[in-house]
Each structure stands twice: as structure tokens, then as C-alpha cells.
mmCIF file of C-alpha atoms in Angstrom:
data_model
loop_
_atom_site.group_PDB
_atom_site.id
_atom_site.type_symbol
_atom_site.label_atom_id
_atom_site.label_comp_id
_atom_site.label_asym_id
_atom_site.label_seq_id
_atom_site.Cartn_x
_atom_site.Cartn_y
_atom_site.Cartn_z
ATOM 1 C CA UNK A 1 -0.026 0.081 -0.056
ATOM 2 C CA UNK A 2 1.404 3.579 -0.927
ATOM 3 C CA UNK A 3 0.146 6.780 -0.486
ATOM 4 C CA UNK A 4 1.582 10.185 0.091
ATOM 5 C CA UNK A 5 2.550 11.005 3.687
ATOM 6 C CA UNK A 6 0.171 13.724 4.093
ATOM 7 C CA UNK A 7 -2.789 11.857 3.261
ATOM 8 C CA UNK A 8 -1.771 8.579 5.005
ATOM 9 C CA UNK A 9 -3.544 9.390 8.289
ATOM 10 C CA UNK A 10 -6.917 9.811 6.761
ATOM 11 C CA UNK A 11 -6.888 7.905 3.370
ATOM 12 C CA UNK A 12 -8.174 4.382 3.605
ATOM 13 C CA UNK A 13 -6.899 1.668 0.937
ATOM 14 C CA UNK A 14 -9.313 1.480 -1.828
ATOM 15 C CA UNK A 15 -11.389 4.513 -0.798
ATOM 16 C CA UNK A 16 -10.356 6.375 -4.032
ATOM 17 C CA UNK A 17 -9.560 4.759 -7.380
ATOM 18 C CA UNK A 18 -9.082 5.739 -11.112
ATOM 19 C CA UNK A 19 -10.725 3.698 -13.666
ATOM 20 C CA UNK A 20 -9.174 4.828 -16.853
ATOM 21 C CA UNK A 21 -10.529 8.509 -16.860
ATOM 22 C CA UNK A 22 -13.180 7.824 -14.369
ATOM 23 C CA UNK A 23 -12.691 8.708 -10.568
ATOM 24 C CA UNK A 24 -14.259 6.568 -8.114
ATOM 25 C CA UNK A 25 -14.519 7.144 -4.141
ATOM 26 C CA UNK A 26 -16.199 5.259 -1.265
ATOM 27 C CA UNK A 27 -18.513 2.294 -2.195
ATOM 28 C CA UNK A 28 -18.006 2.987 -5.729
ATOM 29 C CA UNK A 29 -14.413 2.276 -5.605
ATOM 30 C CA UNK A 30 -14.756 -1.784 -4.919
ATOM 31 C CA UNK A 31 -14.527 -4.086 -7.694
ATOM 32 C CA UNK A 32 -11.818 -5.770 -9.763
ATOM 33 C CA UNK A 33 -9.741 -3.609 -11.965
ATOM 34 C CA UNK A 34 -9.755 -3.669 -15.723
ATOM 35 C CA UNK A 35 -6.725 -5.694 -16.106
ATOM 36 C CA UNK A 36 -8.116 -8.118 -13.585
ATOM 37 C CA UNK A 37 -11.199 -8.688 -15.735
ATOM 38 C CA UNK A 38 -9.198 -8.932 -18.752
ATOM 39 C CA UNK A 39 -6.980 -11.795 -17.485
ATOM 40 C CA UNK A 40 -9.691 -13.836 -15.200
ATOM 41 C CA UNK A 41 -10.006 -16.685 -17.488
ATOM 42 C CA UNK A 42 -12.335 -18.308 -14.756
ATOM 43 C CA UNK A 43 -14.653 -15.367 -14.352
ATOM 44 C CA UNK A 44 -18.454 -15.500 -15.584
ATOM 45 C CA UNK A 45 -18.982 -16.399 -18.983
ATOM 46 C CA UNK A 46 -20.476 -12.940 -19.809
ATOM 47 C CA UNK A 47 -16.843 -11.418 -19.335
ATOM 48 C CA UNK A 48 -15.520 -13.857 -21.859
ATOM 49 C CA UNK A 49 -18.102 -13.080 -24.620
ATOM 50 C CA UNK A 50 -17.200 -9.346 -24.341
ATOM 51 C CA UNK A 51 -13.549 -10.056 -24.892
ATOM 52 C CA UNK A 52 -13.739 -9.243 -28.878
ATOM 53 C CA UNK A 53 -15.357 -5.729 -27.880
ATOM 54 C CA UNK A 54 -12.706 -5.181 -25.229
ATOM 55 C CA UNK A 55 -10.147 -5.024 -28.060
ATOM 56 C CA UNK A 56 -11.531 -1.532 -28.913
ATOM 57 C CA UNK A 57 -10.878 -0.201 -25.338
ATOM 58 C CA UNK A 58 -7.425 -1.628 -25.768
ATOM 59 C CA UNK A 59 -7.112 0.098 -29.151
ATOM 60 C CA UNK A 60 -8.310 3.479 -27.712
ATOM 61 C CA UNK A 61 -5.625 3.504 -24.826
ATOM 62 C CA UNK A 62 -3.062 3.080 -27.205
ATOM 63 C CA UNK A 63 -4.398 5.749 -29.646
ATOM 64 C CA UNK A 64 -4.817 8.140 -26.616
ATOM 65 C CA UNK A 65 -1.278 7.438 -25.574
ATOM 66 C CA UNK A 66 0.241 7.854 -28.805
ATOM 67 C CA UNK A 67 -1.708 11.174 -29.538
ATOM 68 C CA UNK A 68 -0.636 12.758 -26.071
ATOM 69 C CA UNK A 69 2.839 11.925 -26.392
ATOM 70 C CA UNK A 70 3.626 12.341 -30.317
ATOM 71 C CA UNK A 71 5.122 15.909 -29.695
ATOM 72 C CA UNK A 72 6.872 15.143 -26.742
ATOM 73 C CA UNK A 73 10.588 15.548 -27.876
ATOM 74 C CA UNK A 74 13.572 13.665 -26.377
ATOM 75 C CA UNK A 75 12.692 12.056 -22.892
ATOM 76 C CA UNK A 76 13.888 9.511 -20.522
ATOM 77 C CA UNK A 77 11.835 7.042 -18.453
ATOM 78 C CA UNK A 78 12.562 6.913 -14.730
ATOM 79 C CA UNK A 79 11.430 4.189 -12.335
ATOM 80 C CA UNK A 80 11.635 3.649 -8.593
ATOM 81 C CA UNK A 81 9.605 2.767 -5.741
ATOM 82 C CA UNK A 82 6.116 4.277 -4.874
ATOM 83 C CA UNK A 83 6.936 3.664 -1.249
ATOM 84 C CA UNK A 84 9.962 5.871 -1.104
ATOM 85 C CA UNK A 85 9.149 8.626 1.704
ATOM 86 C CA UNK A 86 9.995 12.393 1.417
ATOM 87 C CA UNK A 87 12.404 12.032 4.212
ATOM 88 C CA UNK A 88 14.172 9.114 2.510
ATOM 89 C CA UNK A 89 17.715 10.075 1.080
ATOM 90 C CA UNK A 90 16.462 8.234 -2.156
ATOM 91 C CA UNK A 91 13.802 10.822 -2.352
ATOM 92 C CA UNK A 92 16.184 13.651 -2.595
ATOM 93 C CA UNK A 93 18.276 11.640 -5.290
ATOM 94 C CA UNK A 94 15.230 11.490 -7.353
ATOM 95 C CA UNK A 95 14.608 15.043 -7.242
ATOM 96 C CA UNK A 96 18.226 15.528 -8.448
ATOM 97 C CA UNK A 97 17.585 13.095 -11.164
ATOM 98 C CA UNK A 98 14.479 15.342 -12.411
ATOM 99 C CA UNK A 99 16.405 18.420 -12.168
ATOM 100 C CA UNK A 100 19.370 17.145 -13.969
ATOM 101 C CA UNK A 101 17.496 15.617 -16.889
ATOM 102 C CA UNK A 102 15.400 18.888 -17.319
ATOM 103 C CA UNK A 103 18.874 20.847 -17.454
ATOM 104 C CA UNK A 104 19.862 18.375 -20.274
ATOM 105 C CA UNK A 105 16.667 19.427 -22.099
ATOM 106 C CA UNK A 106 15.140 15.882 -21.661
ATOM 107 C CA UNK A 107 11.512 15.337 -20.534
ATOM 108 C CA UNK A 108 10.978 12.714 -17.764
ATOM 109 C CA UNK A 109 8.553 10.063 -17.836
ATOM 110 C CA UNK A 110 7.484 8.173 -14.751
ATOM 111 C CA UNK A 111 4.660 6.178 -13.522
ATOM 112 C CA UNK A 112 3.054 9.236 -12.063
ATOM 113 C CA UNK A 113 2.693 7.887 -8.497
ATOM 114 C CA UNK A 114 3.885 8.665 -5.206
ATOM 115 C CA UNK A 115 7.539 8.158 -3.789
ATOM 116 C CA UNK A 116 10.516 8.257 -6.024
ATOM 117 C CA UNK A 117 8.207 8.869 -9.254
ATOM 118 C CA UNK A 118 6.717 11.844 -7.502
ATOM 119 C CA UNK A 119 10.137 13.160 -6.658
ATOM 120 C CA UNK A 120 11.528 12.894 -10.214
ATOM 121 C CA UNK A 121 8.474 14.836 -11.482
ATOM 122 C CA UNK A 122 9.063 17.373 -8.912
ATOM 123 C CA UNK A 123 12.756 17.944 -9.488
ATOM 124 C CA UNK A 124 11.850 18.291 -13.417
ATOM 125 C CA UNK A 125 8.736 20.598 -12.768
ATOM 126 C CA UNK A 126 10.818 22.824 -10.475
ATOM 127 C CA UNK A 127 13.828 22.966 -12.911
ATOM 128 C CA UNK A 128 11.493 24.078 -15.874
ATOM 129 C CA UNK A 129 11.269 20.593 -17.572
ATOM 130 C CA UNK A 130 8.604 18.736 -19.028
ATOM 131 C CA UNK A 131 7.122 16.363 -16.435
ATOM 132 C CA UNK A 132 5.008 13.372 -17.677
ATOM 133 C CA UNK A 133 3.226 10.827 -15.695
ATOM 134 C CA UNK A 134 1.797 7.494 -16.946
ATOM 135 C CA UNK A 135 -0.661 6.289 -14.406
ATOM 136 C CA UNK A 136 -2.378 2.867 -14.046
ATOM 137 C CA UNK A 137 -5.695 1.611 -12.532
ATOM 138 C CA UNK A 138 -4.802 0.219 -9.275
ATOM 139 C CA UNK A 139 -7.069 -0.576 -6.242
ATOM 140 C CA UNK A 140 -4.316 0.951 -3.954
ATOM 141 C CA UNK A 141 -2.994 3.912 -5.809
ATOM 142 C CA UNK A 142 -4.540 7.506 -5.499
ATOM 143 C CA UNK A 143 -3.896 8.750 -9.032
ATOM 144 C CA UNK A 144 -1.325 11.031 -10.597
ATOM 145 C CA UNK A 145 1.002 13.211 -8.408
ATOM 146 C CA UNK A 146 0.763 17.032 -8.276
ATOM 147 C CA UNK A 147 3.868 17.624 -10.083
ATOM 148 C CA UNK A 148 2.726 15.819 -13.267
ATOM 149 C CA UNK A 149 2.272 18.473 -16.238
ATOM 150 C CA UNK A 150 1.278 15.909 -18.797
ATOM 151 C CA UNK A 151 -0.511 12.946 -17.434
ATOM 152 C CA UNK A 152 -2.295 9.856 -18.890
ATOM 153 C CA UNK A 153 -4.525 7.364 -16.858
ATOM 154 C CA UNK A 154 -4.201 3.640 -18.438
ATOM 155 C CA UNK A 155 -6.205 0.877 -17.621
ATOM 156 C CA UNK A 156 -3.913 -1.906 -19.217
ATOM 157 C CA UNK A 157 -0.190 -2.378 -18.106
ATOM 158 C CA UNK A 158 0.841 -3.549 -21.428
ATOM 159 C CA UNK A 159 -0.315 -0.298 -23.108
ATOM 160 C CA UNK A 160 1.382 1.834 -20.501
ATOM 161 C CA UNK A 161 4.486 -0.032 -20.769
ATOM 162 C CA UNK A 162 4.517 0.552 -24.309
ATOM 163 C CA UNK A 163 4.641 4.250 -23.954
ATOM 164 C CA UNK A 164 7.679 3.974 -21.400
ATOM 165 C CA UNK A 165 9.669 2.517 -24.114
ATOM 166 C CA UNK A 166 8.351 4.128 -27.384
ATOM 167 C CA UNK A 167 8.521 7.899 -26.159
ATOM 168 C CA UNK A 168 12.030 7.440 -24.245
ATOM 169 C CA UNK A 169 15.771 7.122 -25.241
ATOM 170 C CA UNK A 170 16.738 5.199 -22.289
ATOM 171 C CA UNK A 171 15.817 4.290 -18.746
ATOM 172 C CA UNK A 172 17.302 5.281 -15.346
ATOM 173 C CA UNK A 173 16.015 2.667 -12.607
ATOM 174 C CA UNK A 174 16.197 3.662 -9.141
ATOM 175 C CA UNK A 175 15.788 1.363 -6.300
ATOM 176 C CA UNK A 176 12.239 -0.248 -6.399
ATOM 177 C CA UNK A 177 10.195 -3.291 -5.855
ATOM 178 C CA UNK A 178 8.270 -5.627 -8.295
ATOM 179 C CA UNK A 179 6.956 -3.189 -10.561
ATOM 180 C CA UNK A 180 10.443 -1.534 -10.919
ATOM 181 C CA UNK A 181 11.949 -4.865 -11.630
ATOM 182 C CA UNK A 182 9.158 -5.724 -14.138
ATOM 183 C CA UNK A 183 9.922 -2.497 -16.058
ATOM 184 C CA UNK A 184 13.737 -3.183 -15.818
ATOM 185 C CA UNK A 185 13.607 -6.496 -17.180
ATOM 186 C CA UNK A 186 11.090 -6.005 -20.066
ATOM 187 C CA UNK A 187 13.521 -3.174 -21.266
ATOM 188 C CA UNK A 188 16.546 -5.677 -20.951
ATOM 189 C CA UNK A 189 14.708 -8.213 -23.039
ATOM 190 C CA UNK A 190 13.635 -5.726 -25.721
ATOM 191 C CA UNK A 191 17.344 -4.539 -26.057
ATOM 192 C CA UNK A 192 18.647 -8.030 -25.964
ATOM 193 C CA UNK A 193 16.188 -9.402 -28.574
ATOM 194 C CA UNK A 194 17.035 -6.083 -30.567
ATOM 195 C CA UNK A 195 13.195 -5.148 -30.447
ATOM 196 C CA UNK A 196 14.806 -1.546 -29.793
ATOM 197 C CA UNK A 197 18.190 -0.318 -30.378
ATOM 198 C CA UNK A 198 20.587 2.156 -28.663
ATOM 199 C CA UNK A 199 18.547 2.126 -25.702
ATOM 200 C CA UNK A 200 20.839 2.731 -22.473
ATOM 201 C CA UNK A 201 19.640 1.126 -19.169
ATOM 202 C CA UNK A 202 21.165 2.641 -15.973
ATOM 203 C CA UNK A 203 20.839 1.408 -12.561
ATOM 204 C CA UNK A 204 21.265 4.051 -10.195
ATOM 205 C CA UNK A 205 22.793 2.874 -6.836
ATOM 206 C CA UNK A 206 25.540 0.308 -6.623
ATOM 207 C CA UNK A 207 24.759 -0.971 -3.416
ATOM 208 C CA UNK A 208 20.955 -1.840 -4.187
ATOM 209 C CA UNK A 209 21.819 -3.168 -7.665
ATOM 210 C CA UNK A 210 25.034 -4.825 -7.019
ATOM 211 C CA UNK A 211 23.615 -8.187 -5.823
ATOM 212 C CA UNK A 212 21.416 -8.306 -8.779
ATOM 213 C CA UNK A 213 24.327 -7.976 -11.089
ATOM 214 C CA UNK A 214 26.346 -10.605 -8.892
ATOM 215 C CA UNK A 215 23.331 -12.955 -9.145
ATOM 216 C CA UNK A 216 23.037 -12.500 -13.117
ATOM 217 C CA UNK A 217 26.907 -13.024 -13.499
ATOM 218 C CA UNK A 218 26.952 -15.931 -11.294
ATOM 219 C CA UNK A 219 24.230 -18.731 -11.213
ATOM 220 C CA UNK A 220 22.190 -17.223 -14.401
ATOM 221 C CA UNK A 221 25.157 -16.884 -16.410
ATOM 222 C CA UNK A 222 26.902 -19.723 -15.000
ATOM 223 C CA UNK A 223 23.930 -21.964 -16.004
ATOM 224 C CA UNK A 224 24.272 -20.624 -19.524
ATOM 225 C CA UNK A 225 20.949 -18.895 -19.418
ATOM 226 C CA UNK A 226 22.360 -15.274 -20.377
ATOM 227 C CA UNK A 227 25.600 -14.337 -22.197
ATOM 228 C CA UNK A 228 28.061 -11.647 -20.496
ATOM 229 C CA UNK A 229 27.113 -9.355 -23.316
ATOM 230 C CA UNK A 230 23.401 -9.325 -22.051
ATOM 231 C CA UNK A 231 24.228 -8.254 -18.421
ATOM 232 C CA UNK A 232 26.586 -5.503 -19.762
ATOM 233 C CA UNK A 233 23.387 -3.941 -21.247
ATOM 234 C CA UNK A 234 23.055 -2.819 -17.632
ATOM 235 C CA UNK A 235 25.164 0.117 -16.619
ATOM 236 C CA UNK A 236 25.355 0.775 -12.688
ATOM 237 C CA UNK A 237 26.517 4.104 -11.183
ATOM 238 C CA UNK A 238 26.092 6.069 -7.982
ATOM 239 C CA UNK A 239 26.619 9.441 -9.950
ATOM 240 C CA UNK A 240 23.457 11.062 -11.181
ATOM 241 C CA UNK A 241 25.409 13.144 -13.865
ATOM 242 C CA UNK A 242 26.901 10.048 -15.100
ATOM 243 C CA UNK A 243 23.518 8.486 -15.456
ATOM 244 C CA UNK A 244 22.087 11.463 -17.188
ATOM 245 C CA UNK A 245 25.113 11.568 -19.655
ATOM 246 C CA UNK A 246 24.656 7.787 -20.390
ATOM 247 C CA UNK A 247 20.943 8.063 -21.191
ATOM 248 C CA UNK A 248 21.371 11.602 -23.016
ATOM 249 C CA UNK A 249 23.864 10.248 -25.725
ATOM 250 C CA UNK A 250 21.026 8.803 -28.010
ATOM 251 C CA UNK A 251 19.632 12.042 -29.972
#
């Protein structure tokens, strides 16, 4: 569960939820998400019969995303934990990332939520950059943070994740949880399979990411499941300026 600290005392989980462009509060906020209904093969048969029509909604999300971001210009997607508190040093580091990217004339794209995402958007916005947030319909999130200048709310993860890659020239990945790891490994897979090219992926924080790199170079590579060059796609640094330089080289 993640909310902004300011609202943690009075906002209950699930009290407010976004369903695409629709805001739901109170009793209206219950029920499954759009993604849950799509992926529930064991659900009622009436949902199964509506799947062909659901394709139109999926198509609409791609059209809306492409239309909103078509004129964005050079941008970098930054990922990190929604649970990073404002007092956490990682929050200040994320703000610095946003400021440095804005100073390099790069827009920032985040998941639009709280924590590290909010901090990146805040740093970019305060530095006069273009701050983008791509939200997702979740039962425990409270919508886009206040530092997002251009925001889109998605129902489907796969549509949202397409936008993170399509409109960015690289990723900066800060310490995070399952969602951050999901986005990281999807990006690495796309680069490794040459679905995208010249796409730098920078892991910010050697203490946090060092164990992952050791695991990849140890049992994963040792079992013959990856090549050394696949692991070399991940650049690890503790320096924000170096991270920005690495993702800013593709123009």
C-alpha cells in the first residue's frame, strides 16, 4: 500500500480509485480492475463473450497515448519505488535526477505515482522541464501526483509499458520493488532481442543493484542462460550526472 505521507492518516486503501478516466470514491471504488477482468479466464461467461469488444478499449488506450505523447521530444523514463518517503535520501536523489534531466533538455516520464516517481516529477517540474506521468488503474493507488504536467491514466499495463519505451531514449532505474523490476527486465529483454536499439539502461545505486548483477553473473550466466554481453546492457552508477550523460547520448 502506498500513499503520500500527507494523506496517510485519513485515506483508507481503496477509498479512491481511478478507472481509466473515471474517478471512483467510497463504495463505488470496489470491484476488480480492468486488467483483472481481462486476465480472469475463470470469471463469469458474460465477461468472456465481451472480449472481442474489449479490443476496442485497448485500441483506444494506444490511440490516446500515442496522440498525447507524439510531440513530446527527447525524453527519459525513470523508475523507482512508490514507497520512497519524502524523508528518505532516495527521494532527494530522485529529485536530483529530475532536475538534471530537465537541465539536459530531456523530458522525464514516470509512473506518475508517489514516492520516487513523485520526486523525479517534482525535480523536473521545478527545474522548468517537461514532467510526464503515466498512471495505471490500481486498487491501492491514488492517481497522478501533483508534479505531473502531462498525465495519462491507463487501464492496461501493456499499453502503459509500451509508452515508457516508445517515447523514451533510455531508462534510469532507481531502487524499487516488483513493478520496478518488471519494467527493468522488460526493457532489457527488448534490447537483448533487438526489438529496440541504442537504448541505454542505467541502474542508479550500486549498493542496491550490486546483488542483482552478481546473481546474473553467477548462477544465471553460469547455467548458460545469459551471455556476458546481455548483462553488460545494464550500466550501474552512483553518480546522477553520469547516469544522465549515459541516457542523454542517443539524440
